[in-house]
PDB file of C-alpha atoms and ligand atoms in Angstrom:
ATOM      1  CA  MET A   1      -4.329  45.277  76.821  1.00  0.00           C
ATOM      2  CA  ALA A   2      -6.417  45.072  79.693  1.00  0.00           C
ATOM      3  CA  SER A   3      -7.850  47.807  82.229  1.00  0.00           C
ATOM      4  CA  LEU A   4      -9.327  46.606  85.545  1.00  0.00           C
ATOM      5  CA  SER A   5     -11.847  47.987  87.913  1.00  0.00           C
ATOM      6  CA  LEU A   6     -12.696  46.598  91.562  1.00  0.00           C
ATOM      7  CA  LYS A   7     -15.459  48.855  93.262  1.00  0.00           C
ATOM      8  CA  ASN A   8     -16.480  48.120  96.801  1.00  0.00           C
ATOM      9  CA  ILE A   9     -15.188  44.559  96.609  1.00  0.00           C
ATOM     10  CA  TYR A  10     -15.865  42.399  99.658  1.00  0.00           C
ATOM     11  CA  LYS A  11     -15.056  38.774 100.579  1.00  0.00           C
ATOM     12  CA  VAL A  12     -16.816  37.011 103.443  1.00  0.00           C
ATOM     13  CA  TYR A  13     -15.783  33.161 103.845  1.00  0.00           C
ATOM     14  CA  PRO A  14     -18.464  31.104 104.445  1.00  0.00           C
ATOM     15  CA  ASN A  15     -17.391  30.717 108.113  1.00  0.00           C
ATOM     16  CA  GLY A  16     -18.196  34.452 108.351  1.00  0.00           C
ATOM     17  CA  PHE A  17     -14.710  35.837 108.296  1.00  0.00           C
ATOM     18  CA  GLU A  18     -14.567  39.007 106.642  1.00  0.00           C
ATOM     19  CA  ALA A  19     -11.244  38.642 104.360  1.00  0.00           C
ATOM     20  CA  VAL A  20     -11.473  41.473 101.902  1.00  0.00           C
ATOM     21  CA  LYS A  21     -13.247  44.900 103.202  1.00  0.00           C
ATOM     22  CA  ASP A  22     -14.451  47.701 100.583  1.00  0.00           C
ATOM     23  CA  PHE A  23     -11.558  47.134  98.046  1.00  0.00           C
ATOM     24  CA  ASN A  24     -11.317  49.997  95.348  1.00  0.00           C
ATOM     25  CA  LEU A  25      -8.679  49.920  92.412  1.00  0.00           C
ATOM     26  CA  GLU A  26      -8.694  51.097  89.155  1.00  0.00           C
ATOM     27  CA  VAL A  27      -5.924  49.459  87.052  1.00  0.00           C
ATOM     28  CA  GLU A  28      -4.775  50.910  84.025  1.00  0.00           C
ATOM     29  CA  ASP A  29      -3.545  48.791  80.733  1.00  0.00           C
ATOM     30  CA  LYS A  30      -0.346  47.480  81.092  1.00  0.00           C
ATOM     31  CA  GLU A  31       0.204  48.581  84.831  1.00  0.00           C
ATOM     32  CA  PHE A  32       2.183  46.599  87.314  1.00  0.00           C
ATOM     33  CA  ILE A  33       0.431  46.486  90.463  1.00  0.00           C
ATOM     34  CA  ILE A  34       2.115  45.192  93.335  1.00  0.00           C
ATOM     35  CA  PHE A  35       0.208  43.898  96.579  1.00  0.00           C
ATOM     36  CA  VAL A  36       2.188  44.193  99.826  1.00  0.00           C
ATOM     37  CA  GLY A  37       1.163  43.570 103.427  1.00  0.00           C
ATOM     38  CA  PRO A  38       1.195  40.979 106.343  1.00  0.00           C
ATOM     39  CA  SER A  39       0.499  37.637 105.865  1.00  0.00           C
ATOM     40  CA  GLY A  40      -3.590  36.766 106.144  1.00  0.00           C
ATOM     41  CA  CYS A  41      -4.394  40.612 104.985  1.00  0.00           C
ATOM     42  CA  GLY A  42      -6.131  39.505 101.887  1.00  0.00           C
ATOM     43  CA  LYS A  43      -3.570  39.368  99.248  1.00  0.00           C
ATOM     44  CA  SER A  44      -4.607  35.742  97.822  1.00  0.00           C
ATOM     45  CA  THR A  45      -7.789  36.381  98.190  1.00  0.00           C
ATOM     46  CA  THR A  46      -8.347  39.319  96.414  1.00  0.00           C
ATOM     47  CA  LEU A  47      -6.341  38.067  93.374  1.00  0.00           C
ATOM     48  CA  ARG A  48      -8.251  34.401  93.537  1.00  0.00           C
ATOM     49  CA  MET A  49     -11.311  36.792  93.249  1.00  0.00           C
ATOM     50  CA  ILE A  50     -10.137  38.418  90.164  1.00  0.00           C
ATOM     51  CA  ALA A  51      -9.164  35.080  88.624  1.00  0.00           C
ATOM     52  CA  GLY A  52     -12.453  33.548  89.308  1.00  0.00           C
ATOM     53  CA  LEU A  53     -11.666  30.955  91.610  1.00  0.00           C
ATOM     54  CA  GLU A  54     -13.249  32.573  94.347  1.00  0.00           C
ATOM     55  CA  ASP A  55     -16.595  34.301  94.597  1.00  0.00           C
ATOM     56  CA  ILE A  56     -16.936  37.804  95.015  1.00  0.00           C
ATOM     57  CA  SER A  57     -19.382  38.375  98.073  1.00  0.00           C
ATOM     58  CA  SER A  58     -20.484  41.770  96.923  1.00  0.00           C
ATOM     59  CA  GLY A  59     -18.956  44.869  94.736  1.00  0.00           C
ATOM     60  CA  GLU A  60     -18.327  44.725  91.042  1.00  0.00           C
ATOM     61  CA  LEU A  61     -15.229  43.411  89.210  1.00  0.00           C
ATOM     62  CA  LYS A  62     -14.768  44.731  85.414  1.00  0.00           C
ATOM     63  CA  ILE A  63     -12.185  43.676  83.013  1.00  0.00           C
ATOM     64  CA  ASP A  64     -12.192  46.142  80.263  1.00  0.00           C
ATOM     65  CA  GLY A  65     -15.399  47.949  81.120  1.00  0.00           C
ATOM     66  CA  LYS A  66     -17.206  44.401  81.144  1.00  0.00           C
ATOM     67  CA  VAL A  67     -18.797  43.345  84.617  1.00  0.00           C
ATOM     68  CA  VAL A  68     -17.376  40.006  85.311  1.00  0.00           C
ATOM     69  CA  ASN A  69     -18.399  38.896  88.488  1.00  0.00           C
ATOM     70  CA  ASP A  70     -20.345  35.960  87.167  1.00  0.00           C
ATOM     71  CA  VAL A  71     -17.966  34.821  84.347  1.00  0.00           C
ATOM     72  CA  GLU A  72     -16.195  31.643  84.610  1.00  0.00           C
ATOM     73  CA  PRO A  73     -12.404  31.677  85.220  1.00  0.00           C
ATOM     74  CA  LYS A  74     -11.335  29.923  82.042  1.00  0.00           C
ATOM     75  CA  ASP A  75     -13.558  32.724  80.206  1.00  0.00           C
ATOM     76  CA  ARG A  76     -12.101  35.571  81.999  1.00  0.00           C
ATOM     77  CA  ASP A  77      -8.903  36.121  80.122  1.00  0.00           C
ATOM     78  CA  ILE A  78      -6.717  35.822  82.993  1.00  0.00           C
ATOM     79  CA  ALA A  79      -3.845  33.605  83.810  1.00  0.00           C
ATOM     80  CA  MET A  80      -2.414  33.001  87.105  1.00  0.00           C
ATOM     81  CA  VAL A  81       1.129  32.121  88.382  1.00  0.00           C
ATOM     82  CA  PHE A  82       1.244  30.614  91.845  1.00  0.00           C
ATOM     83  CA  GLN A  83       4.473  30.326  94.024  1.00  0.00           C
ATOM     84  CA  ASN A  84       4.106  26.631  94.175  1.00  0.00           C
ATOM     85  CA  TYR A  85       4.132  26.259  90.556  1.00  0.00           C
ATOM     86  CA  ALA A  86       1.358  23.499  90.091  1.00  0.00           C
ATOM     87  CA  LEU A  87       3.138  21.632  87.359  1.00  0.00           C
ATOM     88  CA  TYR A  88       1.470  18.294  86.667  1.00  0.00           C
ATOM     89  CA  PRO A  89       4.345  15.928  87.827  1.00  0.00           C
ATOM     90  CA  HIS A  90       3.572  12.993  85.345  1.00  0.00           C
ATOM     91  CA  MET A  91       3.451  15.496  82.249  1.00  0.00           C
ATOM     92  CA  THR A  92       6.439  17.069  80.367  1.00  0.00           C
ATOM     93  CA  VAL A  93       7.305  20.521  79.949  1.00  0.00           C
ATOM     94  CA  PHE A  94       5.313  20.609  76.544  1.00  0.00           C
ATOM     95  CA  ASP A  95       2.118  18.738  78.004  1.00  0.00           C
ATOM     96  CA  ASN A  96       2.417  21.269  81.148  1.00  0.00           C
ATOM     97  CA  MET A  97       2.581  24.321  79.091  1.00  0.00           C
ATOM     98  CA  ALA A  98       0.077  22.992  76.669  1.00  0.00           C
ATOM     99  CA  PHE A  99      -2.635  22.123  79.570  1.00  0.00           C
ATOM    100  CA  GLY A 100      -4.815  25.160  79.266  1.00  0.00           C
ATOM    101  CA  LEU A 101      -4.842  25.403  75.608  1.00  0.00           C
ATOM    102  CA  LYS A 102      -6.011  21.876  75.293  1.00  0.00           C
ATOM    103  CA  LEU A 103      -8.655  22.624  77.789  1.00  0.00           C
ATOM    104  CA  ARG A 104      -9.597  25.209  75.479  1.00  0.00           C
ATOM    105  CA  LYS A 105      -9.770  22.856  72.610  1.00  0.00           C
ATOM    106  CA  VAL A 106      -7.238  25.016  70.507  1.00  0.00           C
ATOM    107  CA  PRO A 107      -5.878  23.155  67.439  1.00  0.00           C
ATOM    108  CA  LYS A 108      -2.842  20.996  67.873  1.00  0.00           C
ATOM    109  CA  ASP A 109      -0.939  22.906  65.097  1.00  0.00           C
ATOM    110  CA  GLU A 110      -1.405  26.309  67.048  1.00  0.00           C
ATOM    111  CA  ILE A 111      -0.893  24.663  70.231  1.00  0.00           C
ATOM    112  CA  ARG A 112       2.538  23.625  68.993  1.00  0.00           C
ATOM    113  CA  LYS A 113       3.298  26.845  67.650  1.00  0.00           C
ATOM    114  CA  LYS A 114       2.255  28.819  70.946  1.00  0.00           C
ATOM    115  CA  VAL A 115       4.216  26.631  73.264  1.00  0.00           C
ATOM    116  CA  GLU A 116       7.323  26.813  71.057  1.00  0.00           C
ATOM    117  CA  ASP A 117       7.281  30.757  70.839  1.00  0.00           C
ATOM    118  CA  ALA A 118       6.867  30.763  74.668  1.00  0.00           C
ATOM    119  CA  ALA A 119       9.955  28.197  75.102  1.00  0.00           C
ATOM    120  CA  ARG A 120      11.825  30.359  72.998  1.00  0.00           C
ATOM    121  CA  ILE A 121      11.248  33.568  74.758  1.00  0.00           C
ATOM    122  CA  LEU A 122      11.863  31.751  78.246  1.00  0.00           C
ATOM    123  CA  ASP A 123      14.652  29.665  77.292  1.00  0.00           C
ATOM    124  CA  LEU A 124      12.769  26.184  77.515  1.00  0.00           C
ATOM    125  CA  GLU A 125      13.358  25.156  74.164  1.00  0.00           C
ATOM    126  CA  LYS A 126      15.903  22.525  75.092  1.00  0.00           C
ATOM    127  CA  LEU A 127      13.558  21.124  78.074  1.00  0.00           C
ATOM    128  CA  LEU A 128      10.262  20.517  76.176  1.00  0.00           C
ATOM    129  CA  ASP A 129      10.551  16.390  76.654  1.00  0.00           C
ATOM    130  CA  ARG A 130      11.252  16.875  80.389  1.00  0.00           C
ATOM    131  CA  LYS A 131       9.384  16.148  83.451  1.00  0.00           C
ATOM    132  CA  PRO A 132       9.168  18.520  86.039  1.00  0.00           C
ATOM    133  CA  LYS A 133      11.403  16.651  88.536  1.00  0.00           C
ATOM    134  CA  ALA A 134      14.339  16.812  85.970  1.00  0.00           C
ATOM    135  CA  LEU A 135      13.948  20.573  86.305  1.00  0.00           C
ATOM    136  CA  SER A 136      15.725  23.264  88.363  1.00  0.00           C
ATOM    137  CA  GLY A 137      13.699  25.682  90.367  1.00  0.00           C
ATOM    138  CA  GLY A 138      14.285  28.318  88.314  1.00  0.00           C
ATOM    139  CA  GLN A 139      13.282  26.009  85.380  1.00  0.00           C
ATOM    140  CA  ARG A 140      10.174  25.217  86.910  1.00  0.00           C
ATOM    141  CA  GLN A 141       9.119  28.520  87.724  1.00  0.00           C
ATOM    142  CA  ARG A 142       9.830  29.278  83.943  1.00  0.00           C
ATOM    143  CA  VAL A 143       7.471  26.417  82.808  1.00  0.00           C
ATOM    144  CA  ALA A 144       4.542  27.886  85.125  1.00  0.00           C
ATOM    145  CA  MET A 145       5.282  31.327  83.301  1.00  0.00           C
ATOM    146  CA  GLY A 146       5.264  29.469  79.757  1.00  0.00           C
ATOM    147  CA  ARG A 147       1.926  28.128  80.775  1.00  0.00           C
ATOM    148  CA  ALA A 148       0.250  31.225  81.597  1.00  0.00           C
ATOM    149  CA  ILE A 149       1.827  33.291  78.571  1.00  0.00           C
ATOM    150  CA  VAL A 150       0.920  30.704  76.010  1.00  0.00           C
ATOM    151  CA  ARG A 151      -2.735  31.489  76.449  1.00  0.00           C
ATOM    152  CA  ASN A 152      -1.801  35.348  75.860  1.00  0.00           C
ATOM    153  CA  PRO A 153      -4.027  36.284  78.672  1.00  0.00           C
ATOM    154  CA  LYS A 154      -4.825  40.289  78.618  1.00  0.00           C
ATOM    155  CA  VAL A 155      -3.782  39.850  82.673  1.00  0.00           C
ATOM    156  CA  PHE A 156      -1.467  38.008  84.609  1.00  0.00           C
ATOM    157  CA  LEU A 157      -1.997  37.334  88.266  1.00  0.00           C
ATOM    158  CA  MET A 158       1.121  36.588  89.915  1.00  0.00           C
ATOM    159  CA  ASP A 159       1.044  34.915  93.515  1.00  0.00           C
ATOM    160  CA  GLU A 160       4.690  35.285  95.238  1.00  0.00           C
ATOM    161  CA  PRO A 161       5.985  33.592  92.243  1.00  0.00           C
ATOM    162  CA  LEU A 162       9.617  33.806  92.824  1.00  0.00           C
ATOM    163  CA  SER A 163       9.428  33.027  96.587  1.00  0.00           C
ATOM    164  CA  ASN A 164      10.463  29.734  96.574  1.00  0.00           C
ATOM    165  CA  LEU A 165      13.809  30.403  94.619  1.00  0.00           C
ATOM    166  CA  ASP A 166      17.197  31.017  96.057  1.00  0.00           C
ATOM    167  CA  ALA A 167      18.256  34.553  96.236  1.00  0.00           C
ATOM    168  CA  LYS A 168      20.221  34.526  92.899  1.00  0.00           C
ATOM    169  CA  LEU A 169      17.803  33.016  90.769  1.00  0.00           C
ATOM    170  CA  ARG A 170      15.429  35.434  91.990  1.00  0.00           C
ATOM    171  CA  VAL A 171      17.189  38.142  90.859  1.00  0.00           C
ATOM    172  CA  GLN A 172      17.444  36.681  87.590  1.00  0.00           C
ATOM    173  CA  MET A 173      13.794  35.767  87.265  1.00  0.00           C
ATOM    174  CA  ARG A 174      12.829  39.287  88.400  1.00  0.00           C
ATOM    175  CA  SER A 175      14.528  40.949  85.487  1.00  0.00           C
ATOM    176  CA  GLU A 176      13.102  38.081  83.176  1.00  0.00           C
ATOM    177  CA  ILE A 177       9.576  39.296  84.544  1.00  0.00           C
ATOM    178  CA  ALA A 178      10.292  42.919  83.865  1.00  0.00           C
ATOM    179  CA  SER A 179      11.187  42.042  80.496  1.00  0.00           C
ATOM    180  CA  LEU A 180       8.079  39.899  80.133  1.00  0.00           C
ATOM    181  CA  HIS A 181       6.046  42.499  81.109  1.00  0.00           C
ATOM    182  CA  ASN A 182       7.576  44.969  78.529  1.00  0.00           C
ATOM    183  CA  ARG A 183       7.395  42.344  75.914  1.00  0.00           C
ATOM    184  CA  LEU A 184       3.924  40.979  76.418  1.00  0.00           C
ATOM    185  CA  GLY A 185       2.465  44.667  77.070  1.00  0.00           C
ATOM    186  CA  ALA A 186       0.422  43.011  79.806  1.00  0.00           C
ATOM    187  CA  THR A 187      -1.346  43.905  82.661  1.00  0.00           C
ATOM    188  CA  ILE A 188      -0.128  42.722  85.836  1.00  0.00           C
ATOM    189  CA  ILE A 189      -0.923  42.178  89.665  1.00  0.00           C
ATOM    190  CA  TYR A 190       1.568  40.787  91.630  1.00  0.00           C
ATOM    191  CA  VAL A 191       1.968  39.572  95.119  1.00  0.00           C
ATOM    192  CA  THR A 192       5.391  39.881  97.179  1.00  0.00           C
ATOM    193  CA  HIS A 193       6.830  40.241 100.467  1.00  0.00           C
ATOM    194  CA  ASP A 194      10.233  41.336  98.884  1.00  0.00           C
ATOM    195  CA  GLN A 195      10.550  45.027  98.775  1.00  0.00           C
ATOM    196  CA  THR A 196      13.158  44.941  95.783  1.00  0.00           C
ATOM    197  CA  GLU A 197      10.815  43.061  93.934  1.00  0.00           C
ATOM    198  CA  ALA A 198       8.156  45.587  94.469  1.00  0.00           C
ATOM    199  CA  MET A 199      10.298  48.866  93.737  1.00  0.00           C
ATOM    200  CA  THR A 200      11.806  47.271  90.722  1.00  0.00           C
ATOM    201  CA  LEU A 201       8.574  45.905  89.137  1.00  0.00           C
ATOM    202  CA  GLY A 202       5.746  47.486  90.294  1.00  0.00           C
ATOM    203  CA  THR A 203       4.326  50.941  88.715  1.00  0.00           C
ATOM    204  CA  ARG A 204       1.981  50.999  91.717  1.00  0.00           C
ATOM    205  CA  ILE A 205       1.831  49.726  95.114  1.00  0.00           C
ATOM    206  CA  VAL A 206      -1.113  48.743  96.992  1.00  0.00           C
ATOM    207  CA  VAL A 207      -0.820  48.271 100.626  1.00  0.00           C
ATOM    208  CA  LEU A 208      -3.042  45.939 102.109  1.00  0.00           C
ATOM    209  CA  LYS A 209      -3.896  45.196 106.550  1.00  0.00           C
ATOM    210  CA  ASP A 210      -6.492  43.282 107.961  1.00  0.00           C
ATOM    211  CA  GLY A 211      -8.405  43.180 104.739  1.00  0.00           C
ATOM    212  CA  VAL A 212      -8.316  47.011 104.097  1.00  0.00           C
ATOM    213  CA  VAL A 213      -6.549  48.953 101.240  1.00  0.00           C
ATOM    214  CA  GLN A 214      -4.137  51.187 103.397  1.00  0.00           C
ATOM    215  CA  GLN A 215      -2.178  52.878 100.806  1.00  0.00           C
ATOM    216  CA  VAL A 216      -1.726  53.017  96.831  1.00  0.00           C
ATOM    217  CA  ASP A 217       1.185  54.847  95.587  1.00  0.00           C
ATOM    218  CA  SER A 218       4.338  54.790  93.411  1.00  0.00           C
ATOM    219  CA  PRO A 219       7.147  52.598  94.563  1.00  0.00           C
ATOM    220  CA  GLN A 220       9.248  56.099  94.589  1.00  0.00           C
ATOM    221  CA  LYS A 221       6.980  57.771  97.166  1.00  0.00           C
ATOM    222  CA  LEU A 222       6.066  54.868  99.145  1.00  0.00           C
ATOM    223  CA  TYR A 223       9.830  53.892  99.993  1.00  0.00           C
ATOM    224  CA  ASN A 224      11.693  57.148  99.309  1.00  0.00           C
ATOM    225  CA  GLU A 225       9.577  59.151 101.971  1.00  0.00           C
ATOM    226  CA  PRO A 226      11.850  60.502 104.664  1.00  0.00           C
TER     227      PRO A 226
HETATM  228  P1  ADP B 301      -2.574  36.760 102.204  1.00  0.00           P
HETATM  229  O1  ADP B 301      -2.915  36.103 100.979  1.00  0.00           O
HETATM  230  O2  ADP B 301      -2.482  37.906 102.382  1.00  0.00           O
HETATM  231  O3  ADP B 301      -1.715  35.879 103.045  1.00  0.00           O
HETATM  232  P2  ADP B 301      -5.177  35.430 102.253  1.00  0.00           P
HETATM  233  O4  ADP B 301      -5.981  36.218 101.183  1.00  0.00           O
HETATM  234  O5  ADP B 301      -4.789  33.937 101.716  1.00  0.00           O
HETATM  235  O6  ADP B 301      -4.096  36.237 102.758  1.00  0.00           O
HETATM  236  O7  ADP B 301      -6.314  35.310 103.580  1.00  0.00           O
HETATM  237  C1  ADP B 301      -6.850  36.211 104.064  1.00  0.00           C
HETATM  238  C2  ADP B 301      -7.296  35.883 105.437  1.00  0.00           C
HETATM  239  O8  ADP B 301      -8.816  35.098 105.282  1.00  0.00           O
HETATM  240  C3  ADP B 301      -6.931  35.006 106.245  1.00  0.00           C
HETATM  241  O9  ADP B 301      -6.958  35.522 107.935  1.00  0.00           O
HETATM  242  C4  ADP B 301      -6.989  33.658 106.033  1.00  0.00           C
HETATM  243  O10 ADP B 301      -7.115  32.717 106.917  1.00  0.00           O
HETATM  244  C5  ADP B 301      -8.570  33.825 105.753  1.00  0.00           C
HETATM  245  N1  ADP B 301      -9.006  32.737 104.772  1.00  0.00           N
HETATM  246  C6  ADP B 301      -8.561  32.201 103.966  1.00  0.00           C
HETATM  247  N2  ADP B 301      -9.338  31.197 103.139  1.00  0.00           N
HETATM  248  C7  ADP B 301     -10.145  31.144 103.949  1.00  0.00           C
HETATM  249  C8  ADP B 301     -11.290  30.207 103.970  1.00  0.00           C
HETATM  250  N3  ADP B 301     -11.540  29.345 103.089  1.00  0.00           N
HETATM  251  N4  ADP B 301     -12.353  30.540 104.980  1.00  0.00           N
HETATM  252  C9  ADP B 301     -12.120  31.113 105.991  1.00  0.00           C
HETATM  253  N5  ADP B 301     -11.127  31.883 105.955  1.00  0.00           N
HETATM  254  C10 ADP B 301     -10.108  32.040 104.886  1.00  0.00           C
HETATM  255  P1  ADP B 302      -5.260  27.013  83.032  1.00  0.00           P
HETATM  256  O1  ADP B 302      -4.247  27.535  81.902  1.00  0.00           O
HETATM  257  O2  ADP B 302      -6.326  26.956  82.648  1.00  0.00           O
HETATM  258  O3  ADP B 302      -4.959  28.000  84.367  1.00  0.00           O
HETATM  259  P2  ADP B 302      -3.968  25.402  84.530  1.00  0.00           P
HETATM  260  O4  ADP B 302      -3.073  24.039  83.720  1.00  0.00           O
HETATM  261  O5  ADP B 302      -3.112  26.253  84.817  1.00  0.00           O
HETATM  262  O6  ADP B 302      -5.056  25.659  83.193  1.00  0.00           O
HETATM  263  O7  ADP B 302      -4.704  24.436  85.227  1.00  0.00           O
HETATM  264  C1  ADP B 302      -6.150  23.901  85.072  1.00  0.00           C
HETATM  265  C2  ADP B 302      -6.695  23.340  86.728  1.00  0.00           C
HETATM  266  O8  ADP B 302      -5.869  22.538  87.097  1.00  0.00           O
HETATM  267  C3  ADP B 302      -6.695  24.617  87.500  1.00  0.00           C
HETATM  268  O9  ADP B 302      -7.786  24.510  88.049  1.00  0.00           O
HETATM  269  C4  ADP B 302      -5.450  24.348  88.312  1.00  0.00           C
HETATM  270  O10 ADP B 302      -5.714  24.995  89.787  1.00  0.00           O
HETATM  271  C5  ADP B 302      -5.374  22.847  88.403  1.00  0.00           C
HETATM  272  N1  ADP B 302      -4.050  22.372  88.495  1.00  0.00           N
HETATM  273  C6  ADP B 302      -2.983  23.047  87.769  1.00  0.00           C
HETATM  274  N2  ADP B 302      -2.011  22.136  88.055  1.00  0.00           N
HETATM  275  C7  ADP B 302      -2.272  20.976  89.068  1.00  0.00           C
HETATM  276  C8  ADP B 302      -1.721  20.031  89.480  1.00  0.00           C
HETATM  277  N3  ADP B 302      -0.258  20.010  89.708  1.00  0.00           N
HETATM  278  N4  ADP B 302      -2.464  19.421  90.595  1.00  0.00           N
HETATM  279  C9  ADP B 302      -3.474  19.454  90.559  1.00  0.00           C
HETATM  280  N5  ADP B 302      -4.420  20.536  89.813  1.00  0.00           N
HETATM  281  C10 ADP B 302      -3.621  21.349  89.131  1.00  0.00           C
END
């Protein structure tokens, strides 16, 4: 339920390094955009700017037509899923998933319902009282997803969410993410190094190099060219 517009976006870090140069992209509602490119090309920086975790040096970022450059991360209606999960080790699965809602002062009953609904979708119902260390890698990844989906955000940003999983789990989670995308009708921007993930999940692929967009195309066009 969200479109995104990035116009002439630049990122210059305080040390003077230009990590992103003139990034332009129009993302339509429900698209699944993939960012690919070598390490250090500016994928995470771009995601972090969209999330509001990093200032935009110049350019304009819009969500649903509204400029959000100066909007706080928590007010952007965006959820981010990281490769290292970033779960709180001392909290249960329930509390990890509830955390962002508590922060936003959502009523307790509503929190319980949202967490239980997400747990059902992600097959975490029986694990809500466990601590992260008592979970498998795939289960932890699902909790990280759960923490994002309980907020029902307009936009999901995922930074190599599957790269720490073994091959078998990666395949399983890949299809779970695909069905989540359909089910939630969400707009997703997803960073990966994995060509199969890019091909099976993406509606469009953005190829980055040295902070510059090289190409934007459908997976079919990008990977099946002679
Ligand atoms: P990617 O996600 O594609 O691997 P990043 O967006 O993390 O790339 O980084 C892009 C470039 O910006 C890299 O060269 C990185 O070293 C640099 N960079 C990242 N964070 C900072 C920072 N805080 N200060 C200076 N340079 C940074
Ligand atoms: P939200 O749903 O608002 O993103 P999160 O629970 O993901 O809430 O995180 C809230 C803040 O705490 C974010 O700034 C996030 O980066 C930080 N955070 C999340 N997990 C950890 C962790 N394990 N250790 C330290 N900081 C964390």
